[in-house]
Amino acid sequence: MSRRDPLVVQIDKKLGDLPSNHSTCSICKVPSRLRHVNDRAFEPEILSIGPYHRGKDQLKMMEEHKKRYLQKLLQRRGESSVSEYVKAMIGVEAEARKFYDQSVSLVQDEFVEMLLLDGCFIVELIRKYNNIPGVSGEDDPVFEVPWILSCVETDTMLLENQLPFFVLLELFTKTSGQNENDFFGMALRFCKQIFRGLGNHRIPENVCKHLLDMLYHAGYQPPDSTESPKDNDWYFIRNAKELQEAGIKFKKREGSRRLLFDVDFSENGTIEIPCLKIDDRTESLFRNLVTYEQCSQRKHLYVTDYITLMDCLINSQEDVQILRHSEIIENGLGDDGKVCFLFNNLGKNVIHSRRRHFYYNKVFDGAKEHCNRKRNVWMAKLKRDYFNSPWALISLLAAVALLLFTLAQTVFTVMPYFQKD
């Protein structure tokens, strides 16, 4: 076959056109197997950030707000042109393109304009959230109309709706005033406002990939090591009701760390879980965090493992009620059945951790060992049946007293016969 055979040339060209950023991208499209479970959890309602949803008809309303945010930024700084910022975005364009997993069809001018408008909108939004002097949310429809603000908040945390964090940091640095020097901290407070209950864990600014990545790392502190499971049945433990019947107690975990995924099993048979506040956008946040984790090259799947844990604990409304009464769940949905349905479906089509990397090996092993000790189960049954109310306790004491009285009467009855002998 000739070296210049048309088929050879065609295949060589296809190989040469392969993108080189497959292993470095971090803003990926949601795989169809995860999207099909609940497509709405991944689609922006009113705000497009980045190239994937740019230009969709239902998202055009916010394009005017982006322009107004940029205009007010220029007015505040006493500038009449975006020349300096366009130049800066041209300088980061090539690096920014590497963050996306599919070939973006936008030409340079379109891509740079997107970086500038979307990036300045996010930076100004974060400033307004942090009440930076001179940047107010008053007379701003995004902040004055509740449903718009709620939708914008949720849309900024979608996996397909991200800008590289270094782009945001570049725009913040070029537009910052006095006393503005911790953009990461400001952005973290913004993220925590959206997903209440997360911790304060910070990763280095140069490591943070985007806002969803910041949100992802805020909830846990990576351990030095993860213990290996002690048996093969590691994915499942009993639900909350069955664990409670076996003597295991549930307690809201508190402390300075305040990390959502920091769950612990203590030697006295208590599972401590930080409080999770559930509302209408919890499902979307969890699905995007899980998808980001599933699409990343990670051996530890912390959010997926948390979903596995909660799915095990919650099989019915009664399980949700137990966790609510323990102040582990704050149900903003109103119906315990909706919370049960939420956690029983979040794990669909999701790939679980490998055994040795499962984040809650210690919790699962501790719960199983506790339940396997018959003494613990017997004591729990005794407490439940005889010590869970004053009347049950009175009945038990009366029964014991009657037994002792009968025994004493029997002894006094037979004693004369032994004395005669």
Coordinates of C-alpha atoms in Angstrom, one line a residue:
M1 CA 0.0 0.0 0.0
S2 CA 1.3 3.4 -1.0
R3 CA 2.4 5.7 1.8
R4 CA 0.3 8.4 0.2
D5 CA -2.8 6.2 0.0
P6 CA -5.9 8.4 0.6
L7 CA -7.1 6.2 3.4
V8 CA -3.7 6.5 5.2
V9 CA -3.8 10.3 4.8
Q10 CA -7.4 10.5 6.1
I11 CA -6.6 8.4 9.2
D12 CA -3.4 10.2 9.9
K13 CA -5.3 13.5 9.7
K14 CA -8.0 12.3 12.2
L15 CA -5.3 11.2 14.6
G16 CA -3.6 14.6 14.3
D17 CA -6.9 16.4 15.0
L18 CA -7.5 14.7 18.3
P19 CA -7.7 17.2 21.1
S20 CA -4.8 17.1 23.5
N21 CA -6.7 18.2 26.6
H22 CA -8.7 15.0 27.3
S23 CA -6.9 14.3 30.6
T24 CA -6.9 17.9 31.8
C25 CA -10.5 19.0 31.2
S26 CA -12.6 19.6 34.2
I27 CA -15.8 21.2 32.8
C28 CA -17.3 18.3 31.0
K29 CA -20.6 17.4 29.4
V30 CA -22.8 15.2 31.6
P31 CA -22.8 11.6 30.3
S32 CA -26.2 10.5 29.0
R33 CA -26.5 7.6 31.5
L34 CA -26.5 10.1 34.3
R35 CA -28.5 12.8 32.5
H36 CA -31.4 10.5 31.6
V37 CA -32.2 9.9 35.3
N38 CA -33.2 13.6 35.7
D39 CA -32.3 15.8 32.8
R40 CA -33.6 19.0 34.5
A41 CA -31.0 18.7 37.3
F42 CA -28.3 19.5 34.8
E43 CA -30.0 22.2 32.6
P44 CA -29.7 25.9 33.5
E45 CA -33.1 27.6 34.0
I46 CA -32.2 31.2 33.1
L47 CA -28.4 31.7 33.1
S48 CA -25.8 30.4 30.7
I49 CA -22.2 30.4 31.8
G50 CA -19.5 29.1 29.5
P51 CA -19.9 27.7 25.9
Y52 CA -22.1 24.6 26.3
H53 CA -25.5 26.4 26.7
R54 CA -24.6 29.7 25.1
G55 CA -27.3 31.1 22.8
K56 CA -30.2 29.0 23.9
D57 CA -33.5 30.9 23.6
Q58 CA -34.7 30.4 27.1
L59 CA -31.5 31.8 28.5
K60 CA -31.3 35.1 26.6
M61 CA -33.0 37.2 29.2
M62 CA -29.9 37.1 31.4
E63 CA -27.6 38.3 28.6
E64 CA -28.9 41.8 29.1
H65 CA -28.1 41.6 32.8
K66 CA -24.6 40.5 32.0
K67 CA -24.0 43.6 29.9
R68 CA -25.5 45.8 32.6
Y69 CA -23.2 44.3 35.2
L70 CA -20.2 45.0 33.0
Q71 CA -21.4 48.5 32.2
K72 CA -21.8 49.3 35.9
L73 CA -18.4 47.9 36.7
L74 CA -16.8 50.2 34.1
Q75 CA -18.8 53.2 35.5
R76 CA -17.7 52.4 39.1
R77 CA -14.1 52.3 38.0
G78 CA -14.4 55.4 35.8
E79 CA -13.6 53.6 32.6
S80 CA -15.2 54.0 29.2
S81 CA -13.8 51.0 27.3
V82 CA -13.3 47.2 27.8
S83 CA -10.1 47.3 25.9
E84 CA -7.9 46.3 28.8
Y85 CA -10.1 43.4 29.8
V86 CA -10.5 42.1 26.3
K87 CA -6.7 42.0 26.0
A88 CA -6.5 40.1 29.3
M89 CA -9.1 37.5 28.1
I90 CA -7.2 37.0 24.8
G91 CA -4.2 36.2 26.9
V92 CA -6.0 33.4 28.8
E93 CA -8.1 32.1 25.9
A94 CA -5.9 29.2 25.0
E95 CA -5.6 27.9 28.6
A96 CA -9.3 28.4 29.2
R97 CA -10.3 26.3 26.2
K98 CA -8.4 23.3 27.8
F99 CA -10.9 23.2 30.6
Y100 CA -13.7 21.9 28.3
D101 CA -14.0 18.3 27.2
Q102 CA -15.5 18.9 23.7
S103 CA -14.3 21.0 20.9
V104 CA -15.8 24.4 21.4
S105 CA -17.0 25.8 18.1
L106 CA -16.8 29.5 19.1
V107 CA -14.2 31.5 17.2
Q108 CA -11.8 33.6 19.2
D109 CA -13.9 36.8 19.3
E110 CA -16.9 34.9 20.5
F111 CA -15.0 32.9 23.1
V112 CA -13.2 36.0 24.5
E113 CA -16.5 37.9 24.7
M114 CA -18.1 35.0 26.5
L115 CA -15.2 34.9 29.0
L116 CA -15.5 38.6 29.7
L117 CA -19.3 38.9 30.0
D118 CA -19.8 35.7 31.9
G119 CA -16.7 36.2 34.1
C120 CA -17.5 39.8 35.1
F121 CA -21.1 38.7 35.8
I122 CA -20.0 36.0 38.3
V123 CA -17.3 38.3 39.9
E124 CA -19.8 41.1 40.4
L125 CA -22.4 38.7 41.7
I126 CA -20.0 37.4 44.3
R127 CA -19.1 41.0 45.3
K128 CA -22.8 41.8 45.8
Y129 CA -23.2 38.7 48.0
N130 CA -20.3 39.8 50.1
N131 CA -21.6 43.4 50.4
I132 CA -18.5 45.0 49.0
P133 CA -18.6 48.8 49.5
G134 CA -19.8 50.5 46.3
V135 CA -21.3 47.3 44.9
S136 CA -24.9 47.0 45.9
G137 CA -27.7 44.6 45.0
E138 CA -30.3 47.4 45.4
D139 CA -32.3 48.2 42.3
D140 CA -30.9 45.1 40.7
P141 CA -33.6 42.7 39.4
V142 CA -31.3 39.7 39.9
F143 CA -31.4 40.4 43.7
E144 CA -34.8 42.1 44.0
V145 CA -36.8 39.4 42.3
P146 CA -36.6 36.2 44.6
W147 CA -37.2 33.6 41.9
I148 CA -34.5 35.1 39.6
L149 CA -31.9 35.0 42.3
S150 CA -32.8 31.5 43.3
C151 CA -32.4 30.3 39.7
V152 CA -29.2 32.1 39.2
E153 CA -27.7 30.6 42.3
T154 CA -28.6 27.1 41.2
D155 CA -27.4 27.7 37.7
T156 CA -23.9 28.8 38.8
M157 CA -23.4 25.4 40.4
L158 CA -24.2 23.3 37.3
L159 CA -21.2 21.2 36.0
E160 CA -21.9 22.3 32.4
N161 CA -22.2 26.0 33.4
Q162 CA -18.7 26.8 34.7
L163 CA -15.8 29.1 33.9
P164 CA -12.3 28.3 34.9
F165 CA -11.6 29.8 38.3
F166 CA -8.3 31.3 37.2
V167 CA -10.4 33.4 34.6
L168 CA -12.6 34.7 37.5
L169 CA -9.5 35.4 39.6
E170 CA -7.9 37.3 36.7
L171 CA -10.9 39.6 36.2
F172 CA -11.3 40.1 40.0
T173 CA -7.6 41.1 40.3
K174 CA -7.9 43.6 37.4
T175 CA -11.1 45.2 38.8
S176 CA -10.5 45.0 42.6
G177 CA -10.5 48.0 44.8
Q178 CA -9.1 48.6 48.3
N179 CA -9.7 45.9 50.9
E180 CA -10.5 43.3 48.2
N181 CA -7.8 40.7 48.4
D182 CA -9.5 37.4 49.2
F183 CA -11.6 36.4 46.2
F184 CA -11.4 32.7 47.1
G185 CA -12.9 33.4 50.6
M186 CA -15.7 35.6 49.0
A187 CA -16.5 32.9 46.5
L188 CA -16.5 30.2 49.2
R189 CA -19.1 32.3 51.2
F190 CA -21.2 32.5 48.0
C191 CA -21.0 28.7 47.5
K192 CA -21.9 28.0 51.2
Q193 CA -24.9 30.3 50.9
I194 CA -26.2 28.1 48.1
F195 CA -25.5 24.8 49.7
R196 CA -26.0 25.4 53.4
G197 CA -24.2 23.1 55.8
L198 CA -20.9 22.8 54.0
G199 CA -17.6 23.2 55.8
N200 CA -14.8 25.8 55.5
H201 CA -12.2 23.6 53.9
R202 CA -10.1 25.6 51.5
I203 CA -7.9 24.3 48.7
P204 CA -5.2 26.5 47.2
E205 CA -6.4 29.0 44.7
N206 CA -4.1 27.6 42.0
V207 CA -5.6 24.2 42.5
C208 CA -9.3 25.3 42.4
K209 CA -10.7 24.6 38.9
H210 CA -14.1 26.3 39.1
L211 CA -17.0 27.2 41.5
L212 CA -18.4 23.7 41.5
D213 CA -14.9 22.3 42.3
M214 CA -14.7 24.8 45.2
L215 CA -18.1 23.6 46.5
Y216 CA -17.0 20.0 46.1
H217 CA -13.9 20.4 48.3
A218 CA -15.7 22.6 50.9
G219 CA -17.6 19.6 52.4
Y220 CA -14.8 17.3 53.4
Q221 CA -11.2 17.1 54.6
P222 CA -9.3 14.3 52.7
P223 CA -8.1 11.7 55.3
D224 CA -4.5 10.6 55.5
S225 CA -5.7 7.1 54.7
T226 CA -8.9 5.1 54.3
E227 CA -9.3 1.9 56.3
S228 CA -10.0 -1.3 54.3
P229 CA -13.3 -3.0 54.9
K230 CA -13.3 -6.1 57.2
D231 CA -15.8 -8.2 55.1
N232 CA -17.2 -8.5 51.7
D233 CA -20.7 -7.1 52.5
W234 CA -19.4 -3.5 52.6
Y235 CA -21.9 -1.6 50.5
F236 CA -24.9 -2.1 52.8
I237 CA -25.8 -1.5 56.4
R238 CA -29.2 -1.6 57.9
N239 CA -31.6 1.3 57.7
A240 CA -32.0 3.9 60.5
K241 CA -34.9 2.1 62.1
E242 CA -33.2 -1.3 62.2
L243 CA -30.0 0.2 63.5
Q244 CA -31.9 2.1 66.2
E245 CA -33.6 -1.2 67.2
A246 CA -30.2 -2.8 67.5
G247 CA -29.2 -0.1 69.9
I248 CA -27.3 2.3 67.7
K249 CA -28.0 6.0 68.4
F250 CA -28.0 8.9 65.9
K251 CA -26.6 12.3 66.8
K252 CA -26.0 15.5 64.9
R253 CA -22.2 16.0 64.6
E254 CA -21.1 19.5 65.7
G255 CA -17.8 21.2 66.0
S256 CA -15.5 23.7 64.5
R257 CA -14.8 21.7 61.3
R258 CA -18.4 21.7 60.1
L259 CA -17.7 19.3 57.2
L260 CA -20.8 17.9 55.6
F261 CA -19.3 14.5 54.8
D262 CA -17.5 14.0 58.1
V263 CA -19.5 11.1 59.5
D264 CA -18.2 9.1 62.5
F265 CA -19.1 5.9 64.4
S266 CA -18.1 6.0 68.1
E267 CA -17.4 3.0 70.4
N268 CA -20.5 3.6 72.4
G269 CA -22.7 2.8 69.4
T270 CA -23.4 6.3 68.1
I271 CA -23.4 7.4 64.5
E272 CA -22.7 11.2 64.3
I273 CA -23.7 12.9 61.1
P274 CA -23.5 16.6 60.3
C275 CA -26.8 18.4 59.7
L276 CA -28.0 18.4 56.1
K277 CA -30.5 21.1 55.1
I278 CA -32.7 19.8 52.2
D279 CA -34.6 22.1 49.9
D280 CA -35.8 22.2 46.3
R281 CA -32.3 22.5 44.8
T282 CA -30.6 19.9 46.9
E283 CA -31.1 17.2 44.2
S284 CA -29.6 19.3 41.5
L285 CA -26.6 20.2 43.7
F286 CA -25.9 16.6 44.6
R287 CA -26.4 15.3 41.1
N288 CA -23.9 17.8 39.7
L289 CA -21.4 17.1 42.5
V290 CA -21.7 13.3 41.9
T291 CA -21.4 13.7 38.1
Y292 CA -18.3 16.0 38.5
E293 CA -16.8 13.3 40.8
Q294 CA -17.7 10.5 38.4
C295 CA -16.2 12.3 35.4
S296 CA -13.0 13.1 37.2
Q297 CA -10.0 10.9 37.6
R298 CA -10.3 10.2 41.3
K299 CA -9.8 7.1 43.4
H300 CA -11.9 8.5 46.3
L301 CA -15.5 9.3 45.5
Y302 CA -16.5 11.2 48.7
V303 CA -19.9 12.5 47.5
T304 CA -20.9 9.2 45.9
D305 CA -20.0 7.4 49.2
Y306 CA -22.1 9.9 51.2
I307 CA -25.1 9.2 48.9
T308 CA -24.5 5.4 49.4
L309 CA -24.5 5.9 53.2
M310 CA -27.7 8.0 53.2
D311 CA -29.4 5.6 50.8
C312 CA -28.6 2.7 53.2
L313 CA -29.9 4.6 56.2
I314 CA -33.1 5.8 54.5
N315 CA -35.6 3.2 53.2
S316 CA -38.8 4.7 54.4
Q317 CA -40.4 7.8 55.8
E318 CA -39.9 6.4 59.3
D319 CA -36.1 6.4 58.7
V320 CA -36.3 10.1 57.6
Q321 CA -38.3 10.9 60.7
I322 CA -35.6 9.3 62.9
L323 CA -32.9 11.4 61.3
R324 CA -35.1 14.5 61.6
H325 CA -35.6 14.0 65.3
S326 CA -31.9 13.6 65.7
E327 CA -31.4 17.0 63.9
I328 CA -29.4 15.3 61.2
I329 CA -31.9 16.3 58.5
E330 CA -33.7 19.6 58.1
N331 CA -36.5 18.8 55.7
G332 CA -37.4 21.9 53.7
L333 CA -39.4 19.8 51.3
G334 CA -42.1 19.3 53.9
D335 CA -42.8 15.6 53.1
D336 CA -40.5 12.9 54.5
G337 CA -41.5 10.7 51.5
K338 CA -39.9 13.2 49.1
V339 CA -36.6 13.0 51.1
C340 CA -36.8 9.2 51.0
F341 CA -37.4 9.2 47.2
L342 CA -34.5 11.7 46.8
F343 CA -31.8 9.6 48.4
N344 CA -33.2 6.3 46.9
N345 CA -32.7 7.7 43.4
L346 CA -29.5 9.8 43.6
G347 CA -27.4 6.7 43.2
K348 CA -29.0 5.4 40.0
N349 CA -26.5 4.7 37.2
V350 CA -23.6 5.8 39.4
I351 CA -20.4 3.8 39.7
H352 CA -19.5 3.2 43.4
S353 CA -16.1 3.4 45.0
R354 CA -13.7 0.5 45.0
R355 CA -13.8 -1.4 48.3
R356 CA -10.5 -0.2 49.7
H357 CA -11.3 3.4 48.9
F358 CA -14.8 3.6 50.4
Y359 CA -14.9 6.7 52.6
Y360 CA -17.1 5.2 55.3
N361 CA -15.5 1.8 55.8
K362 CA -15.0 2.5 59.5
V363 CA -18.6 3.6 60.0
F364 CA -20.0 0.5 58.1
D365 CA -17.7 -1.9 60.0
G366 CA -18.5 -0.4 63.3
A367 CA -22.3 -0.5 62.7
K368 CA -22.1 -4.1 61.6
E369 CA -20.0 -5.3 64.5
H370 CA -22.4 -3.6 66.9
C371 CA -25.4 -5.3 65.3
N372 CA -23.7 -8.7 65.4
R373 CA -23.2 -8.6 69.2
K374 CA -26.4 -10.3 70.5
R375 CA -25.9 -8.5 73.9
N376 CA -26.3 -5.1 72.2
V377 CA -29.5 -6.2 70.4
W378 CA -30.9 -7.8 73.6
M379 CA -30.2 -4.6 75.7
A380 CA -31.8 -2.4 73.0
K381 CA -34.9 -4.6 72.9
L382 CA -35.1 -4.5 76.7
K383 CA -34.9 -0.7 76.7
R384 CA -37.4 -0.4 73.9
D385 CA -39.9 -2.7 75.3
Y386 CA -39.7 -1.8 79.0
F387 CA -37.9 1.5 79.5
N388 CA -39.3 3.6 76.7
S389 CA -42.2 5.0 78.8
P390 CA -43.1 5.4 82.5
W391 CA -46.1 3.0 82.2
A392 CA -43.8 0.3 80.7
L393 CA -41.4 0.8 83.5
I394 CA -44.1 0.7 86.1
S395 CA -45.5 -2.5 84.5
L396 CA -42.0 -4.1 84.6
L397 CA -41.5 -3.1 88.3
A398 CA -44.9 -4.4 89.2
A399 CA -44.2 -7.7 87.5
V400 CA -40.8 -8.0 89.3
A401 CA -42.5 -7.1 92.6
L402 CA -45.2 -9.7 92.0
L403 CA -42.6 -12.3 91.2
L404 CA -40.6 -11.6 94.3
F405 CA -43.8 -11.6 96.4
T406 CA -44.8 -15.0 95.0
L407 CA -41.3 -16.3 95.6
A408 CA -41.3 -15.1 99.2
Q409 CA -44.8 -16.6 99.8
T410 CA -43.6 -19.9 98.5
V411 CA -40.6 -19.8 100.7
F412 CA -42.6 -19.1 103.8
T413 CA -45.1 -21.8 102.9
V414 CA -42.5 -24.6 102.6
M415 CA -40.3 -23.5 105.5
P416 CA -42.4 -25.2 108.3
Y417 CA -42.0 -28.5 106.6
F418 CA -38.2 -28.2 106.7
Q419 CA -38.3 -27.0 110.3
K420 CA -40.3 -30.2 111.4
D421 CA -37.6 -32.3 109.9

